Coordinates of C-alpha atoms in Angstrom, one line a residue:
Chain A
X1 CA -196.8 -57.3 59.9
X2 CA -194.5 -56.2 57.4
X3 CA -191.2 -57.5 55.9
X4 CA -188.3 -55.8 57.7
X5 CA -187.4 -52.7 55.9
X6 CA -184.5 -52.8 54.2
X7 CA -186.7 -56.2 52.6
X8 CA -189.0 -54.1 51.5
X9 CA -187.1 -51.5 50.2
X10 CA -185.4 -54.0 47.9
X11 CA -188.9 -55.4 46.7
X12 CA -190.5 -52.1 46.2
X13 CA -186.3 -51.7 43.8
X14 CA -187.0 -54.7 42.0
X15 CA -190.5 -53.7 41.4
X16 CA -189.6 -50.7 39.2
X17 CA -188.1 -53.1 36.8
X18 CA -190.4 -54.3 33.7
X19 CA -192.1 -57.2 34.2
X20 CA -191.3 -57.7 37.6
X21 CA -194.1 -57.9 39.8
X22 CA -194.6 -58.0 44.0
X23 CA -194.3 -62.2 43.9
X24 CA -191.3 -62.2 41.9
X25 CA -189.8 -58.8 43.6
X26 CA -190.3 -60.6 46.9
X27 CA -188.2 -64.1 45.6
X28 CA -185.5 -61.9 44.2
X29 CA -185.0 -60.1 46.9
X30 CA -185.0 -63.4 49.6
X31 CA -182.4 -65.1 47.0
X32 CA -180.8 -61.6 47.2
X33 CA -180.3 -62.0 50.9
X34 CA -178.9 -65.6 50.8
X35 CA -176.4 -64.5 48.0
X36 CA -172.9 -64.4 47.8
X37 CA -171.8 -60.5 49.7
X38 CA -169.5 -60.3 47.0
X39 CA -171.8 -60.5 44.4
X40 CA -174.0 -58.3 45.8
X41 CA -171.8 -55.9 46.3
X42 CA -170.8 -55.8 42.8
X43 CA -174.8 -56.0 41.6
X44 CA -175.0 -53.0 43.7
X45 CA -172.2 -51.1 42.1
X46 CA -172.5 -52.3 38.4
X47 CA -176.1 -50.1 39.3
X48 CA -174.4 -47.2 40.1
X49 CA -171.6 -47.1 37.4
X50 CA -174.0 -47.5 34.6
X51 CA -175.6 -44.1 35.9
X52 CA -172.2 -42.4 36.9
X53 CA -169.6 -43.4 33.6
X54 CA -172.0 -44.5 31.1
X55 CA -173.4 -41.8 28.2
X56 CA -174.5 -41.5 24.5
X57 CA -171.4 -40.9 22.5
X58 CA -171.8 -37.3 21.3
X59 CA -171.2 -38.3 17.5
X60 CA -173.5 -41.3 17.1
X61 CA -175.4 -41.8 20.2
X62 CA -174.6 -44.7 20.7
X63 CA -173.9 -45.9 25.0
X64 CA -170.6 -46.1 25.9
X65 CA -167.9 -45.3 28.1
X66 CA -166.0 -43.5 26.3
X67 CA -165.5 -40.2 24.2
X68 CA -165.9 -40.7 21.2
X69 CA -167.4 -44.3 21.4
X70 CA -165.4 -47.5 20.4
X71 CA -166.5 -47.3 16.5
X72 CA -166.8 -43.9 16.1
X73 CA -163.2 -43.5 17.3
X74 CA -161.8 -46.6 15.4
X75 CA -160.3 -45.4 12.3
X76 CA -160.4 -49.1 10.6
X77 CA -164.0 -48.8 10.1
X78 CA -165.3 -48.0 7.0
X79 CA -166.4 -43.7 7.1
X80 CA -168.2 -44.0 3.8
X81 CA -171.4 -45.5 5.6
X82 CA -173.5 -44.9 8.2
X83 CA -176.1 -47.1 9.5
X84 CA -179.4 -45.6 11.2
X85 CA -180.9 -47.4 14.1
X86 CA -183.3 -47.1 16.8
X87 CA -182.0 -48.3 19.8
X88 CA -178.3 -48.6 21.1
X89 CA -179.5 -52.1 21.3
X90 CA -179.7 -52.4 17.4
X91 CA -175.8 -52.0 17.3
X92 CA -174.6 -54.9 19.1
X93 CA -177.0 -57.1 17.4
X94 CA -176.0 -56.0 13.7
X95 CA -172.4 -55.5 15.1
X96 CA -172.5 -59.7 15.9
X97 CA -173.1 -60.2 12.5
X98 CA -169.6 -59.3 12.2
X99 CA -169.8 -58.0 8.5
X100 CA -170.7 -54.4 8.5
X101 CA -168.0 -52.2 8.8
X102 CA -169.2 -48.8 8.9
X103 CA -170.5 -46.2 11.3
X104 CA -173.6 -46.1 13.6
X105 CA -175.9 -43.5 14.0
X106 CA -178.8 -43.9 16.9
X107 CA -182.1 -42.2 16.1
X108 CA -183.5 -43.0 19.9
X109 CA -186.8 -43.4 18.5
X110 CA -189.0 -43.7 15.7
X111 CA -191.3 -40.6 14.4
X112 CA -194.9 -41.5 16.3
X113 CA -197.6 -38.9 15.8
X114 CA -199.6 -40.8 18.3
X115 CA -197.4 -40.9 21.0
X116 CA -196.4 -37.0 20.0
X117 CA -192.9 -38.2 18.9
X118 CA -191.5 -36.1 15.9
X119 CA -188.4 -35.3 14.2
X120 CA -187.2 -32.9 17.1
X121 CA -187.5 -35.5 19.4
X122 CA -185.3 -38.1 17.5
X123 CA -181.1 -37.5 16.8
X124 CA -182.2 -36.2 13.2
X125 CA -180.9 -32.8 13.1
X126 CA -177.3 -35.0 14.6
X127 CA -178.0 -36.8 11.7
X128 CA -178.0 -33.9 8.8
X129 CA -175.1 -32.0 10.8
X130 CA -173.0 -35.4 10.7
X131 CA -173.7 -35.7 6.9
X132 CA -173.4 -31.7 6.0
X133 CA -169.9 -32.1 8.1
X134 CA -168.5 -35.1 6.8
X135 CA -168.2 -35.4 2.6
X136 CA -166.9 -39.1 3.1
X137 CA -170.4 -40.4 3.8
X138 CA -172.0 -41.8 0.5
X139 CA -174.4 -44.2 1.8
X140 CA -177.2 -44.2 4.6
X141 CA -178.9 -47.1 5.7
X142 CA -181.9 -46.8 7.1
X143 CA -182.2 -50.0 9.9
X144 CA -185.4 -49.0 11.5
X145 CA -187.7 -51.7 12.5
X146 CA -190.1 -53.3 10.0
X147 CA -193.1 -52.0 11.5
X148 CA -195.1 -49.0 10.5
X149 CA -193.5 -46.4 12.4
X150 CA -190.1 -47.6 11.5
X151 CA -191.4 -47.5 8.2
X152 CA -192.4 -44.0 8.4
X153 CA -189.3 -43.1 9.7
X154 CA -187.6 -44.4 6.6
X155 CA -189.4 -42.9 4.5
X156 CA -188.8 -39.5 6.4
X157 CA -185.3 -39.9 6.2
X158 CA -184.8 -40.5 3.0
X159 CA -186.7 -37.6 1.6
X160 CA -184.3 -35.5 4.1
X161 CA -181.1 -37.2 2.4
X162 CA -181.6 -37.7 -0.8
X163 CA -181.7 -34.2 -2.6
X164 CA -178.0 -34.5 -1.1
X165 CA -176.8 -37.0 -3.3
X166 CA -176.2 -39.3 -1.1
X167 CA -177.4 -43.1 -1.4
X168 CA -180.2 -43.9 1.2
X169 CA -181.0 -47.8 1.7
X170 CA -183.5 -50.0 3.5
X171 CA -182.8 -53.3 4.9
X172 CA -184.1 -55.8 2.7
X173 CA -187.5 -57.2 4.4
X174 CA -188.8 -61.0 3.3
X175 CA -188.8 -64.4 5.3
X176 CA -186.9 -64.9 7.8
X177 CA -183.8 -67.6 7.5
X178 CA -185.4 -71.0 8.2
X179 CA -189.0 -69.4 8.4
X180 CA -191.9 -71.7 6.9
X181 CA -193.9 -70.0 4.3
X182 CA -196.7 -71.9 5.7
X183 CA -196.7 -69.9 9.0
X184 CA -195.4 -66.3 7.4
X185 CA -197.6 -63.7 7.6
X186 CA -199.2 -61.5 4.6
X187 CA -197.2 -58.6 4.8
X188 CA -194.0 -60.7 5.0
X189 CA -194.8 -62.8 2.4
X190 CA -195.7 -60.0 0.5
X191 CA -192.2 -58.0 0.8
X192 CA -190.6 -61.3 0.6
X193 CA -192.8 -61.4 -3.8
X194 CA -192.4 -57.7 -4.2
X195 CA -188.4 -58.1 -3.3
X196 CA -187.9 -61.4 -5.1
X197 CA -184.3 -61.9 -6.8
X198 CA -183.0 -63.6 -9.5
X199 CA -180.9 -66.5 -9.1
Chain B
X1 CA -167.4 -55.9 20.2
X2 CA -168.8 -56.2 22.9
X3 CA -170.8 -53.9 25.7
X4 CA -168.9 -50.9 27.5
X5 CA -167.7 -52.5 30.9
X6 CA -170.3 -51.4 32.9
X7 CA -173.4 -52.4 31.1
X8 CA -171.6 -55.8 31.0
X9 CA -171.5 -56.1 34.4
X10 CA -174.4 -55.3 35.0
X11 CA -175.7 -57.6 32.9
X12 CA -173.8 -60.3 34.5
X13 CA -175.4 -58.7 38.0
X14 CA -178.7 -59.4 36.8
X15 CA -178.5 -63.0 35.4
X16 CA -176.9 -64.5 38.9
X17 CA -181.0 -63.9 39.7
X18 CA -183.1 -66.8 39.5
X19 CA -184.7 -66.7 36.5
X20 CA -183.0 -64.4 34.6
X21 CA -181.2 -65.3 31.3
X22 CA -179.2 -63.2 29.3
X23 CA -182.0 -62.0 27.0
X24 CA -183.8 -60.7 29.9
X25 CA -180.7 -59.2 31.6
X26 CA -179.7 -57.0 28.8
X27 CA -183.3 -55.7 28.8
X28 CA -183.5 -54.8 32.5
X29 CA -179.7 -53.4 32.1
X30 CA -180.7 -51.2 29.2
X31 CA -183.6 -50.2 31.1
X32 CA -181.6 -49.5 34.0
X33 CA -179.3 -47.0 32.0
X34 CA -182.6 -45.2 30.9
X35 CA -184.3 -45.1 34.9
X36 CA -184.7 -42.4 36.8
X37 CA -181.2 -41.6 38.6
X38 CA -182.6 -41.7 42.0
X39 CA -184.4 -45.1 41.9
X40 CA -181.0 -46.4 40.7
X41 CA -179.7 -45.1 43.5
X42 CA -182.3 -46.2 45.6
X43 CA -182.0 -49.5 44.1
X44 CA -178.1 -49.9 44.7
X45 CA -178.3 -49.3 48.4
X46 CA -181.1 -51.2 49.0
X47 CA -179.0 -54.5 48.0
X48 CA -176.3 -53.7 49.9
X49 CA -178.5 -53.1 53.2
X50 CA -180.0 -56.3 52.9
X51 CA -176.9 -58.0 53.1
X52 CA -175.5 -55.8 56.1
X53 CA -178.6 -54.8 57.9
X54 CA -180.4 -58.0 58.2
X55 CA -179.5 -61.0 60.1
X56 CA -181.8 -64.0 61.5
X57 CA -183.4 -63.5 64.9
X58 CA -181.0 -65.7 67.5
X59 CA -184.5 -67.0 69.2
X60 CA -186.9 -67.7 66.3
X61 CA -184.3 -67.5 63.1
X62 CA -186.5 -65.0 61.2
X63 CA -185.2 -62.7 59.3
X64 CA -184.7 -59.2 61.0
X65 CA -183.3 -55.8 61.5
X66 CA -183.8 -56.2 64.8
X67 CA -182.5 -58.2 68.0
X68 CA -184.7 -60.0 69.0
X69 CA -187.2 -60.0 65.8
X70 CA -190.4 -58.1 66.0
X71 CA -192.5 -61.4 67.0
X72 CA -190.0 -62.9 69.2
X73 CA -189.5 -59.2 71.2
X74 CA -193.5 -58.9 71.0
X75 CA -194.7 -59.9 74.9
X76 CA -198.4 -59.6 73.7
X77 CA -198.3 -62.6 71.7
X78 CA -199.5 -65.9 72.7
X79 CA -196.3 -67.2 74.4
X80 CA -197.9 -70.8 74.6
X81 CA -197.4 -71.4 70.8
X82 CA -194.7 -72.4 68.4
X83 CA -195.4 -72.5 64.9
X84 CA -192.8 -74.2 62.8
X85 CA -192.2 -72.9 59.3
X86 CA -189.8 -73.9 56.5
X87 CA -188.3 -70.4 55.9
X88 CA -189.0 -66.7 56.9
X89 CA -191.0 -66.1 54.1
X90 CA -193.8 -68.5 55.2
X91 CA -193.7 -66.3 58.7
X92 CA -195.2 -63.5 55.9
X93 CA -197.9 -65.8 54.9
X94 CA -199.1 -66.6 58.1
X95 CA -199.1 -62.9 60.0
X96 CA -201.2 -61.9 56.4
X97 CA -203.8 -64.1 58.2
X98 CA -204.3 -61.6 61.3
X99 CA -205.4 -64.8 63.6
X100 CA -202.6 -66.5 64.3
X101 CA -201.0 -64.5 67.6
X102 CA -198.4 -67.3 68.6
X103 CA -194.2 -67.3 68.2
X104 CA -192.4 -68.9 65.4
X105 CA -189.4 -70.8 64.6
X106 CA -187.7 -71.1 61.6
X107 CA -186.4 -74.4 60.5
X108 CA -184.3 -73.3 57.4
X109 CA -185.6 -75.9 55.3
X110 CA -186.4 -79.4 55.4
X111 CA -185.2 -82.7 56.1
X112 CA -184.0 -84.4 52.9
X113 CA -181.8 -87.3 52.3
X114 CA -181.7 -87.2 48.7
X115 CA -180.2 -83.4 49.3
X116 CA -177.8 -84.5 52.2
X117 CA -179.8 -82.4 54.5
X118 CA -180.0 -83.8 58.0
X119 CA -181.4 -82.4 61.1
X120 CA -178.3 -80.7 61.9
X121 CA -178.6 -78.6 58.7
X122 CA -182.0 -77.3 60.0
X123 CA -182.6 -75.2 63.7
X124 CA -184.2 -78.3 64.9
X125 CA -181.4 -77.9 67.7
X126 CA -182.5 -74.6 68.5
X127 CA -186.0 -75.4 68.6
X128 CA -185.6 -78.0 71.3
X129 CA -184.0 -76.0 73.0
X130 CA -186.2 -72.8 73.2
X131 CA -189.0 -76.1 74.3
X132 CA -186.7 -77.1 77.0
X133 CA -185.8 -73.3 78.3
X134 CA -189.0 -72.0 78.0
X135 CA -191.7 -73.6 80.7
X136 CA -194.6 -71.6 78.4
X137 CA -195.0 -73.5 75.5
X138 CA -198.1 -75.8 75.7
X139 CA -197.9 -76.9 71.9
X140 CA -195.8 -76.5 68.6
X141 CA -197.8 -76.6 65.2
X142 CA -195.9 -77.7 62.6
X143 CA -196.3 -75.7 59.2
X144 CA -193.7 -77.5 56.8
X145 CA -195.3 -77.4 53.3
X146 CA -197.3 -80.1 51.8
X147 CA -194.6 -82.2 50.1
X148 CA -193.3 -85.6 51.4
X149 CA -190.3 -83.9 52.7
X150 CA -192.1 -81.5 54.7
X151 CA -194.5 -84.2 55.7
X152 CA -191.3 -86.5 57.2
X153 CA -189.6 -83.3 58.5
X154 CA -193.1 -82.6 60.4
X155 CA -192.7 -86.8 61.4
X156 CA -189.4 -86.0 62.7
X157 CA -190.2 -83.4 64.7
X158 CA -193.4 -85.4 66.2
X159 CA -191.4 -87.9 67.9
X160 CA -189.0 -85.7 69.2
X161 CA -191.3 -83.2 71.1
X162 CA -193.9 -85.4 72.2
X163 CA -192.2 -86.9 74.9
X164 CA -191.7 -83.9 76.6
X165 CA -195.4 -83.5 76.8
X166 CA -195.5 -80.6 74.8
X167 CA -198.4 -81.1 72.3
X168 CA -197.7 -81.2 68.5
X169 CA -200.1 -80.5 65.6
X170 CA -200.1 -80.1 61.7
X171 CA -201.9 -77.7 59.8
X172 CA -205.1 -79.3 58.1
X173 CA -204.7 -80.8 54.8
X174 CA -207.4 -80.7 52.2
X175 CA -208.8 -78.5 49.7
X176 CA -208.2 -75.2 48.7
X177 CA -211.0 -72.6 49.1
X178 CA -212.7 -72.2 45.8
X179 CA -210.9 -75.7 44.7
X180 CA -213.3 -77.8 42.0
X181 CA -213.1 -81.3 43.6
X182 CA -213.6 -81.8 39.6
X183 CA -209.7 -80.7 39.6
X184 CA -208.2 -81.8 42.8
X185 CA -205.5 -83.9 42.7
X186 CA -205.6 -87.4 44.2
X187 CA -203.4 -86.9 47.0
X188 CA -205.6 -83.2 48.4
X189 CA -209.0 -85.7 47.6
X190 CA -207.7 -88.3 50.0
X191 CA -206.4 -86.0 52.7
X192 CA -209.7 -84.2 52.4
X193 CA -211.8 -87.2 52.9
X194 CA -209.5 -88.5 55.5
X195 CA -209.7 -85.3 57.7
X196 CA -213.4 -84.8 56.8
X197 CA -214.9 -83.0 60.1
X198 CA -218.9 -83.0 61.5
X199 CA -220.9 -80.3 60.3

């Protein structure tokens, strides 16, 4: 016997979601059928209208509704620097910090020989136009992960900016806020020595 | 700043699921925006089917696409037996067995004071009913889970039936298959020596 249909076509839905396997497709979908219709029905459109009006802004590739995206279009903001990230994620988190003021730039990626990822691939060439373009710009930073292909990445980049005269940074990398020496591990406590300040 | 609208909502969508906090929504809504248009698609109508597609069988309160369910509407089955489950998913469980060949009958739960839940919450109604109309039915096995709850539901339902000299049974407690006794809780132990059977 098999679950009704339209049951199992919700399961096998839930199932092409990451970390969701059959047990927990199956519970989601039974709480799915004892939910609110309302909400439902707005689950089941909030689907489609991240598909039909979302996109990557054309300037920094960032997700967004609109044309050009929120910062890109907000004049306020400050158009000497533009921060590099991976992910459209990255934004919102360095955007709750509520202190940086300039622009965005999304790379959608990190270079990754291995998994045949390389410069074509990434929004680098989007990148150079945006700085060749714009003679505001004086700083890049570079906020791609602190792992090795983030760190390759950096690296790439600023070689690419630099003869440019323009200022590439790095986000500083050392312990974490509140993080126990104790439990740090090598490489952080040894960019936490090699980037010590005075005080 | 916040999201664009739609990948807000979304996000909203997703945490009304058990389960899901707002870490894990933004992940599946960002890997929403990245997943295949189609399966989105898929994924969108499938919720919205389940909630106008399915109903509960009027007989056996499964749940259905169908009038009556598959089981109920099914005239090869073993019309002499009603097994009594907590909710349609255990129905699932016990046709995975390919033995049992009997009816079912959905309580909707279980009886449980602390909850406010009384017999008039659950389709205990329903089920003396289908006893009384139906001449068939020789004996009703009561499958409410293992928990005190579904042991004074399964009680409850005892006294009621029995005097219409309709035989009622309980599914055997004890332990697992491939349980260590080493492990076993107290309670399983007991019911497993109490219902110990000749060999």
């Amino acid at each position: 016997m098999q679950y009704p249909k339209p049951v199992t076509r919700l399961i096998e839905s839930y199932m092409k979601l990451p970390g969701i396997g059959e047990k927990t497709a199956t519970r989601l979908a039974f709480f799915t059928i004892n939910m609110d219709q309302e909400d439902v029905g707005e689950f089941s459109q909030a689907l489609q209208e991240v598909q039909t009006k979302l996109h990557y802004c054309h300037i920094c590739g960032n997700i967004t509704d609109q044309e050009p995206c929120e910062i890109c279009a907000n004049e306020q903001r400050d158009q000497t620097q533009i921060l590099v990230v991976e992910q459209p994620k990255d934004i919102m988190a360095l955007e709750n910090m509520h202190s940086y003021n300039g622009l965005y730039h999304v790379l959608g990626g990190v270079l990754s020989p291995v998994n045949g990822i390389g410069p074509d691939d990434l929004r680098i060439k989007q990148l150079v136009e945006r700085l060749q373009h714009d003679d505001l710009i004086t700083e890049v930073i570079v906020a791609t992960n602190a792992t090795s292909e983030g760190e390759a990445t950096a690296m790439y980049l600023a070689k690419l900016i630099k003869p440019a005269q323009i200022k590439v940074t790095r986000l500083a990398h050392g312990l974490a806020v509140g993080a126990d020496i104790e439990y740090a591990d090598q490489m952080t406590l040894q960019r936490a020595v090699d980037g010590r300040q005075q005080i």
